[in-house]
Amino acid sequence: MSIKVFMTDVDDCLFAWNDAFMDWASVHYPEYDPVGDASAQWNIWEKFSNINRDQAEAMLKHFNTSARQAFMPPKRDAVEYVNKLISEGWRFIAITSVSDDPDVWKLRKMCLDTMFPGGCIELHCLALHQAKKDTLIKWQGKDYYWIEDKLKNAVVGHELGFKTLIIDHPYNQDAPEGITRVHDWKQIYSILTQLKN
């Protein structure tokens, strides 16, 4: 069986990062009040009604370097369809701007290997907020799909020539022409395997 490769972001693509973060924040930072549409907000300080940017950044760093990174929940139907892709010969390169702490890499790899056994052939954990262009450019010229939820990173992948899919969220609307919007991994599976929905 020949190996086929796709590239993907991790948070809110493979892992339900926002759900895990909000649950964790309710335990570790109960003094912060989440807004009603917290999941629709990209910026951490906009997810809570009584937090400033410095507090939000400290909380984000605390979460992204916590042991929770080894026990993240899957995003939507990722487990079913990513493992289906793996069983059909697909492997993935994961690129995430979670933290460049080596221990976070180990926690993330553990979680990915548990959730998607045999699927992750490379994991790149970049510094928090680090742009992905310098990492993505390593595979420029490859006929790879690039799956993202952050609009800026999706655009970069598209500009580098990858077949870019953006997982739909309220915070990533207005993607330029040429980027395909998807809602779940069932749809991604259909695109990657060229099957009809």
Coordinates of N, CA and C in Angstrom, one line a residue:
M1 N 0.8 -1.2 0.0 CA 0.0 0.0 0.0 C 0.9 1.3 0.0
S2 N 0.7 2.1 -1.0 CA 1.5 3.3 -1.0 C 1.0 4.3 0.0
I3 N 1.9 5.1 0.6 CA 1.6 6.1 1.6 C 1.3 7.4 1.0
K4 N 0.1 8.0 1.4 CA -0.3 9.3 1.0 C -0.2 10.2 2.2
V5 N 0.2 11.5 2.0 CA 0.4 12.4 3.1 C -0.4 13.6 3.0
F6 N -1.0 14.0 4.1 CA -1.6 15.4 4.2 C -0.9 16.1 5.4
M7 N -1.0 17.4 5.4 CA -0.5 18.2 6.5 C -1.7 18.9 7.2
T8 N -1.6 19.0 8.5 CA -2.7 19.5 9.3 C -2.3 20.3 10.5
D9 N -3.0 21.3 10.8 CA -2.9 22.0 12.1 C -3.5 21.0 13.1
V10 N -3.3 21.3 14.4 CA -3.8 20.3 15.5 C -5.0 20.9 16.2
D11 N -4.8 22.1 16.7 CA -5.9 22.7 17.6 C -7.1 23.2 16.8
D12 N -8.2 22.7 17.2 CA -9.5 22.9 16.6 C -9.5 22.4 15.1
C13 N -8.6 21.4 14.8 CA -8.7 20.6 13.6 C -8.7 19.2 14.0
L14 N -7.6 18.7 14.7 CA -7.6 17.3 15.2 C -8.1 17.3 16.7
F15 N -7.7 18.3 17.5 CA -8.1 18.4 18.9 C -9.2 19.4 19.0
A16 N -10.1 19.2 19.9 CA -11.1 20.2 20.3 C -10.5 21.2 21.3
W17 N -9.6 22.0 20.8 CA -8.8 22.9 21.7 C -9.7 23.8 22.5
N18 N -10.6 24.5 21.9 CA -11.4 25.5 22.6 C -12.2 24.8 23.7
D19 N -12.8 23.7 23.4 CA -13.6 23.0 24.4 C -12.8 22.6 25.6
A20 N -11.6 22.1 25.3 CA -10.7 21.7 26.4 C -10.2 22.9 27.2
F21 N -9.9 24.0 26.5 CA -9.4 25.2 27.2 C -10.5 25.8 28.1
M22 N -11.7 25.9 27.6 CA -12.8 26.5 28.4 C -13.1 25.6 29.6
D23 N -13.1 24.3 29.4 CA -13.3 23.4 30.6 C -12.2 23.6 31.6
W24 N -11.0 23.6 31.1 CA -9.8 23.7 32.0 C -9.8 25.1 32.7
A25 N -10.2 26.2 32.0 CA -10.2 27.5 32.6 C -11.3 27.6 33.7
S26 N -12.4 26.9 33.5 CA -13.4 26.9 34.6 C -12.9 26.4 35.9
V27 N -12.0 25.4 35.8 CA -11.4 24.8 37.0 C -10.2 25.7 37.6
H28 N -9.3 26.1 36.7 CA -8.1 26.8 37.1 C -8.3 28.3 37.3
Y29 N -9.2 28.9 36.6 CA -9.4 30.3 36.6 C -10.9 30.6 36.8
P30 N -11.6 30.1 37.8 CA -13.0 30.3 38.0 C -13.4 31.8 38.1
E31 N -12.4 32.7 38.4 CA -12.7 34.1 38.6 C -13.0 34.8 37.3
Y32 N -12.6 34.2 36.2 CA -12.9 34.7 34.8 C -14.2 34.3 34.3
D33 N -15.0 35.2 33.9 CA -16.4 34.9 33.4 C -16.4 34.8 31.9
P34 N -16.7 33.6 31.4 CA -16.8 33.4 29.9 C -18.0 34.1 29.3
V35 N -17.8 34.7 28.1 CA -18.9 35.3 27.4 C -19.8 34.2 26.8
G36 N -21.0 34.6 26.4 CA -22.0 33.6 25.9 C -21.5 32.9 24.6
D37 N -20.8 33.6 23.7 CA -20.3 33.1 22.5 C -18.8 32.9 22.5
A38 N -18.3 32.4 23.6 CA -16.8 32.3 23.8 C -16.2 31.5 22.6
S39 N -16.8 30.4 22.2 CA -16.2 29.6 21.2 C -16.1 30.3 19.8
A40 N -16.9 31.3 19.6 CA -16.8 32.1 18.4 C -15.7 33.1 18.4
Q41 N -15.0 33.3 19.5 CA -14.0 34.3 19.6 C -12.6 33.7 19.4
W42 N -11.8 34.3 18.6 CA -10.4 33.8 18.4 C -9.5 34.2 19.6
N43 N -9.6 35.5 19.9 CA -8.7 36.0 21.0 C -9.1 35.6 22.4
I44 N -8.2 35.2 23.2 CA -8.5 34.7 24.5 C -9.2 35.7 25.4
W45 N -8.7 37.0 25.3 CA -9.3 38.0 26.1 C -10.7 38.4 25.7
E46 N -11.1 37.9 24.5 CA -12.5 38.2 24.1 C -13.4 37.0 24.5
K47 N -12.9 35.9 25.0 CA -13.7 34.8 25.5 C -14.2 35.0 26.9
F48 N -13.7 36.0 27.6 CA -14.1 36.3 29.0 C -14.4 37.8 29.1
S49 N -15.3 38.1 30.0 CA -15.8 39.5 30.2 C -14.9 40.3 31.1
N50 N -14.1 39.7 31.9 CA -13.3 40.4 32.9 C -11.9 40.0 32.9
I51 N -11.2 40.1 31.7 CA -9.8 39.7 31.6 C -9.1 40.7 30.7
N52 N -7.9 41.0 30.9 CA -7.1 41.8 30.0 C -6.2 41.0 29.2
R53 N -5.5 41.6 28.3 CA -4.6 40.8 27.4 C -3.5 40.1 28.1
D54 N -2.9 40.7 29.0 CA -1.8 40.1 29.8 C -2.2 38.9 30.6
Q55 N -3.4 39.0 31.2 CA -4.0 37.9 31.9 C -4.3 36.7 31.0
A56 N -4.9 37.1 29.8 CA -5.2 36.1 28.8 C -4.0 35.4 28.3
E57 N -2.9 36.1 28.0 CA -1.7 35.5 27.5 C -1.1 34.5 28.6
A58 N -1.1 34.9 29.9 CA -0.6 34.1 30.9 C -1.4 32.8 31.0
M59 N -2.7 32.9 30.9 CA -3.6 31.8 31.0 C -3.4 30.8 29.8
L60 N -3.2 31.4 28.6 CA -3.0 30.6 27.4 C -1.7 29.8 27.6
K61 N -0.6 30.5 28.0 CA 0.7 29.8 28.2 C 0.6 28.7 29.2
H62 N -0.2 29.0 30.3 CA -0.4 28.0 31.4 C -1.1 26.7 30.8
F63 N -2.1 26.9 30.0 CA -2.9 25.8 29.5 C -2.0 25.0 28.5
N64 N -1.4 25.7 27.6 CA -0.7 25.1 26.5 C 0.6 24.3 26.9
T65 N 1.0 24.6 28.2 CA 2.2 23.8 28.7 C 1.7 22.9 29.8
S66 N 0.4 22.7 30.0 CA -0.1 21.9 31.1 C -0.1 20.4 30.6
A67 N -0.3 19.5 31.6 CA -0.4 18.1 31.3 C -1.7 17.8 30.5
R68 N -2.6 18.7 30.4 CA -3.8 18.5 29.6 C -3.5 18.3 28.2
Q69 N -2.4 18.7 27.7 CA -2.0 18.5 26.3 C -1.9 17.0 25.9
A70 N -1.7 16.1 26.9 CA -1.7 14.7 26.6 C -3.1 14.1 26.6
F71 N -4.1 14.9 27.0 CA -5.4 14.3 27.2 C -6.5 15.2 26.5
M72 N -6.2 15.6 25.3 CA -7.1 16.5 24.6 C -8.3 15.7 24.0
P73 N -9.5 16.3 23.9 CA -10.6 15.6 23.2 C -10.4 15.8 21.7
P74 N -11.0 14.9 21.0 CA -10.9 15.0 19.5 C -11.9 16.1 19.0
K75 N -11.6 16.6 17.9 CA -12.5 17.6 17.2 C -13.5 16.9 16.4
R76 N -14.8 17.2 16.7 CA -15.9 16.6 15.9 C -15.7 15.1 15.6
D77 N -15.7 14.8 14.4 CA -15.6 13.4 14.0 C -14.2 12.9 13.5
A78 N -13.2 13.6 14.1 CA -11.8 13.4 13.7 C -11.4 11.9 13.9
V79 N -11.7 11.4 15.1 CA -11.2 10.0 15.4 C -11.7 9.0 14.3
E80 N -13.0 9.1 14.0 CA -13.6 8.1 13.0 C -12.9 8.3 11.6
Y81 N -12.8 9.5 11.1 CA -12.4 9.7 9.7 C -10.9 9.8 9.5
V82 N -10.2 10.3 10.5 CA -8.7 10.3 10.3 C -8.2 8.9 10.4
N83 N -8.8 8.1 11.3 CA -8.4 6.7 11.4 C -8.8 5.9 10.2
K84 N -9.9 6.3 9.6 CA -10.3 5.7 8.3 C -9.3 6.0 7.2
L85 N -8.8 7.2 7.2 CA -7.8 7.6 6.3 C -6.5 6.8 6.5
I86 N -6.1 6.7 7.8 CA -4.9 6.0 8.2 C -5.0 4.5 7.7
S87 N -6.2 3.9 7.9 CA -6.3 2.5 7.5 C -6.2 2.3 6.0
E88 N -6.5 3.4 5.2 CA -6.4 3.4 3.8 C -5.1 3.9 3.2
G89 N -4.1 4.0 4.1 CA -2.7 4.4 3.7 C -2.3 5.8 3.8
W90 N -3.1 6.6 4.4 CA -2.8 8.0 4.7 C -2.0 8.2 5.9
R91 N -1.0 9.2 5.9 CA -0.3 9.6 7.1 C -0.3 11.1 7.1
F92 N 0.0 11.7 8.3 CA -0.1 13.2 8.3 C 1.1 13.8 9.0
I93 N 1.4 15.0 8.6 CA 2.4 15.9 9.3 C 1.6 16.9 10.0
A94 N 1.8 17.0 11.3 CA 1.1 17.9 12.2 C 2.0 19.1 12.5
I95 N 1.4 20.3 12.3 CA 2.1 21.6 12.6 C 1.3 22.4 13.5
T96 N 1.8 22.8 14.7 CA 1.0 23.5 15.7 C 1.8 24.5 16.4
S97 N 1.3 25.7 16.6 CA 2.0 26.8 17.3 C 1.5 26.8 18.8
V98 N 1.7 25.7 19.4 CA 1.2 25.5 20.8 C 2.3 26.0 21.8
S99 N 3.5 25.6 21.6 CA 4.6 25.9 22.4 C 5.8 25.1 21.9
D100 N 7.0 25.7 22.0 CA 8.2 25.0 21.6 C 8.9 24.3 22.7
D101 N 8.3 24.2 23.9 CA 8.8 23.4 25.0 C 8.8 21.9 24.6
P102 N 10.0 21.3 24.7 CA 10.1 19.9 24.4 C 9.2 18.9 25.1
D103 N 8.8 19.3 26.3 CA 7.9 18.5 27.1 C 6.5 18.5 26.5
V104 N 6.1 19.7 25.9 CA 4.8 19.8 25.3 C 4.8 19.0 24.0
W105 N 5.9 18.9 23.3 CA 6.0 18.1 22.1 C 5.7 16.6 22.5
K106 N 6.3 16.2 23.6 CA 6.1 14.8 24.1 C 4.6 14.5 24.5
L107 N 4.0 15.5 25.2 CA 2.6 15.4 25.5 C 1.7 15.3 24.3
R108 N 1.9 16.2 23.4 CA 1.1 16.3 22.2 C 1.3 15.0 21.3
K109 N 2.5 14.5 21.2 CA 2.8 13.3 20.4 C 2.1 12.1 21.1
M110 N 2.1 12.0 22.4 CA 1.4 11.0 23.1 C -0.1 11.0 22.8
C111 N -0.7 12.2 22.8 CA -2.1 12.3 22.6 C -2.4 11.9 21.1
L112 N -1.6 12.4 20.2 CA -1.9 12.1 18.8 C -1.7 10.6 18.5
D113 N -0.7 10.0 19.1 CA -0.5 8.5 18.9 C -1.6 7.7 19.5
T114 N -2.2 8.2 20.6 CA -3.3 7.5 21.3 C -4.6 7.6 20.4
M115 N -4.8 8.8 19.9 CA -6.0 9.1 19.2 C -6.0 8.6 17.7
F116 N -4.8 8.7 17.1 CA -4.6 8.3 15.7 C -3.4 7.4 15.6
P117 N -3.5 6.2 16.0 CA -2.3 5.3 16.1 C -1.7 5.1 14.7
G118 N -0.4 5.3 14.6 CA 0.3 5.1 13.4 C 0.1 6.2 12.3
G119 N -0.6 7.3 12.7 CA -0.9 8.3 11.7 C 0.1 9.4 11.6
C120 N 0.6 9.9 12.7 CA 1.4 11.1 12.7 C 2.9 10.7 12.4
I121 N 3.3 11.1 11.2 CA 4.7 10.8 10.9 C 5.7 11.9 11.3
E122 N 5.2 13.1 11.4 CA 6.0 14.2 11.9 C 5.1 15.2 12.7
L123 N 5.7 15.7 13.9 CA 5.0 16.6 14.7 C 5.9 17.8 14.9
H124 N 5.5 19.0 14.5 CA 6.2 20.2 14.6 C 5.5 21.1 15.6
C125 N 6.0 21.3 16.8 CA 5.4 22.2 17.8 C 6.2 23.5 17.8
L126 N 5.6 24.5 17.3 CA 6.3 25.8 17.2 C 6.0 26.7 18.4
A127 N 6.8 27.7 18.5 CA 6.5 28.6 19.7 C 5.1 29.2 19.6
L128 N 4.6 29.6 20.7 CA 3.2 30.1 20.8 C 3.1 31.3 19.9
H129 N 2.1 31.4 19.1 CA 1.8 32.4 18.1 C 2.8 32.5 16.9
Q130 N 3.8 31.5 16.8 CA 4.7 31.6 15.7 C 4.0 31.3 14.4
A131 N 4.4 32.1 13.4 CA 3.9 31.9 12.0 C 4.3 30.5 11.5
K132 N 3.5 30.0 10.6 CA 3.8 28.6 10.1 C 4.5 28.6 8.7
K133 N 4.7 29.8 8.1 CA 5.2 29.8 6.8 C 6.6 29.1 6.7
D134 N 7.5 29.4 7.6 CA 8.9 28.8 7.5 C 8.9 27.3 7.7
T135 N 7.9 26.8 8.3 CA 7.7 25.3 8.5 C 7.1 24.7 7.2
L136 N 6.0 25.3 6.8 CA 5.3 24.8 5.6 C 6.1 24.8 4.4
I137 N 7.0 25.8 4.3 CA 7.8 26.0 3.0 C 8.7 24.8 2.8
K138 N 9.0 24.0 3.8 CA 9.8 22.8 3.6 C 9.2 21.8 2.7
W139 N 7.9 21.8 2.5 CA 7.2 20.9 1.6 C 6.6 21.6 0.4
Q140 N 7.0 22.8 0.1 CA 6.5 23.5 -1.0 C 6.9 22.7 -2.3
G141 N 5.9 22.6 -3.2 CA 6.1 21.8 -4.4 C 5.6 20.4 -4.3
K142 N 5.3 19.9 -3.0 CA 4.6 18.7 -2.8 C 3.1 18.8 -3.1
D143 N 2.5 17.8 -3.5 CA 1.0 17.8 -3.8 C 0.2 17.4 -2.6
Y144 N 0.4 18.2 -1.6 CA -0.2 17.9 -0.3 C -1.4 18.8 0.0
Y145 N -2.4 18.2 0.7 CA -3.4 19.0 1.3 C -2.9 19.7 2.6
W146 N -3.4 20.9 2.9 CA -3.1 21.6 4.1 C -4.4 21.9 4.8
I147 N -4.6 21.4 6.0 CA -5.9 21.6 6.8 C -5.6 22.5 8.0
E148 N -6.4 23.6 8.1 CA -6.2 24.6 9.1 C -7.5 25.2 9.6
D149 N -7.5 25.9 10.7 CA -8.7 26.6 11.1 C -8.4 28.1 11.3
K150 N -7.1 28.5 11.4 CA -6.7 29.9 11.4 C -6.6 30.5 10.0
L151 N -7.3 31.5 9.7 CA -7.4 32.0 8.4 C -6.0 32.4 7.9
K152 N -5.2 33.1 8.7 CA -3.9 33.6 8.3 C -3.0 32.4 7.8
N153 N -3.1 31.3 8.6 CA -2.2 30.1 8.2 C -2.8 29.4 7.0
A154 N -4.1 29.4 6.8 CA -4.7 28.8 5.7 C -4.3 29.6 4.4
V155 N -4.3 30.9 4.5 CA -3.9 31.7 3.4 C -2.4 31.5 3.0
V156 N -1.6 31.4 4.0 CA -0.2 31.1 3.7 C 0.0 29.8 3.0
G157 N -0.7 28.8 3.5 CA -0.6 27.5 2.8 C -1.1 27.5 1.4
H158 N -2.2 28.3 1.1 CA -2.7 28.4 -0.2 C -1.7 29.1 -1.1
E159 N -1.1 30.2 -0.6 CA -0.1 31.0 -1.3 C 1.1 30.1 -1.7
L160 N 1.5 29.2 -0.8 CA 2.6 28.3 -1.1 C 2.3 27.1 -2.1
G161 N 1.0 27.1 -2.5 CA 0.6 26.1 -3.5 C 0.0 24.8 -3.0
F162 N -0.3 24.7 -1.7 CA -0.9 23.5 -1.2 C -2.4 23.6 -1.4
K163 N -3.1 22.4 -1.5 CA -4.5 22.3 -1.6 C -5.1 22.5 -0.2
T164 N -5.6 23.7 0.0 CA -5.9 24.2 1.4 C -7.4 24.0 1.7
L165 N -7.6 23.4 2.9 CA -9.0 23.2 3.4 C -9.0 24.0 4.7
I166 N -10.1 24.8 4.9 CA -10.2 25.5 6.2 C -11.5 24.9 6.9
I167 N -11.3 24.5 8.2 CA -12.4 23.9 9.0 C -13.2 25.1 9.5
D168 N -14.4 25.1 9.2 CA -15.3 26.2 9.4 C -15.5 26.5 10.9
H169 N -15.2 27.8 11.2 CA -15.5 28.4 12.6 C -15.9 29.8 12.4
P170 N -16.6 30.4 13.3 CA -17.1 31.8 13.2 C -15.9 32.8 13.0
Y171 N -14.8 32.4 13.6 CA -13.7 33.4 13.5 C -12.8 33.3 12.2
N172 N -13.2 32.4 11.3 CA -12.3 32.3 10.1 C -13.1 32.5 8.8
Q173 N -14.1 33.3 8.8 CA -14.9 33.6 7.6 C -14.1 34.4 6.6
D174 N -14.6 34.6 5.4 CA -14.0 35.4 4.4 C -12.7 34.9 3.9
A175 N -12.6 33.6 3.8 CA -11.4 33.0 3.1 C -11.3 33.3 1.7
P176 N -10.2 33.6 1.1 CA -10.1 33.9 -0.3 C -10.4 32.8 -1.2
E177 N -10.7 33.1 -2.5 CA -11.0 32.1 -3.5 C -9.8 31.1 -3.6
G178 N -10.1 29.8 -3.7 CA -9.1 28.8 -3.8 C -8.9 28.0 -2.6
I179 N -9.5 28.5 -1.4 CA -9.4 27.8 -0.2 C -10.8 27.1 0.0
T180 N -10.8 25.8 0.2 CA -12.1 25.1 0.4 C -12.5 25.1 1.8
R181 N -13.7 25.5 2.1 CA -14.3 25.4 3.4 C -14.9 24.1 3.7
V182 N -14.6 23.5 4.8 CA -15.2 22.2 5.2 C -15.7 22.3 6.6
H183 N -16.6 21.4 7.0 CA -17.3 21.4 8.3 C -16.9 20.3 9.2
D184 N -16.4 19.2 8.6 CA -16.0 18.1 9.5 C -15.0 17.2 8.7
W185 N -14.6 16.2 9.4 CA -13.6 15.2 8.8 C -14.3 14.3 7.8
K186 N -15.5 14.1 8.0 CA -16.2 13.3 6.9 C -16.1 13.9 5.6
Q187 N -16.3 15.2 5.6 CA -16.1 16.0 4.3 C -14.6 16.0 3.8
I188 N -13.7 16.1 4.8 CA -12.3 16.1 4.4 C -11.9 14.7 3.9
Y189 N -12.4 13.7 4.5 CA -12.2 12.3 4.0 C -12.7 12.2 2.5
S190 N -13.9 12.7 2.3 CA -14.4 12.6 0.9 C -13.6 13.3 -0.1
I191 N -13.0 14.5 0.3 CA -12.2 15.3 -0.6 C -10.9 14.6 -0.8
L192 N -10.2 14.1 0.2 CA -8.9 13.4 0.1 C -9.0 12.1 -0.7
T193 N -10.1 11.4 -0.6 CA -10.2 10.2 -1.3 C -11.1 10.3 -2.5
Q194 N -11.5 11.5 -2.9 CA -12.2 11.8 -4.1 C -13.5 11.0 -4.2
L195 N -14.2 10.9 -3.0 CA -15.5 10.2 -3.0 C -16.6 11.3 -3.0
K196 N -17.7 10.9 -3.4 CA -18.9 11.8 -3.3 C -19.4 11.9 -1.9
N197 N -19.9 13.0 -1.5 CA -20.5 13.2 -0.2 C -21.8 12.4 -0.1

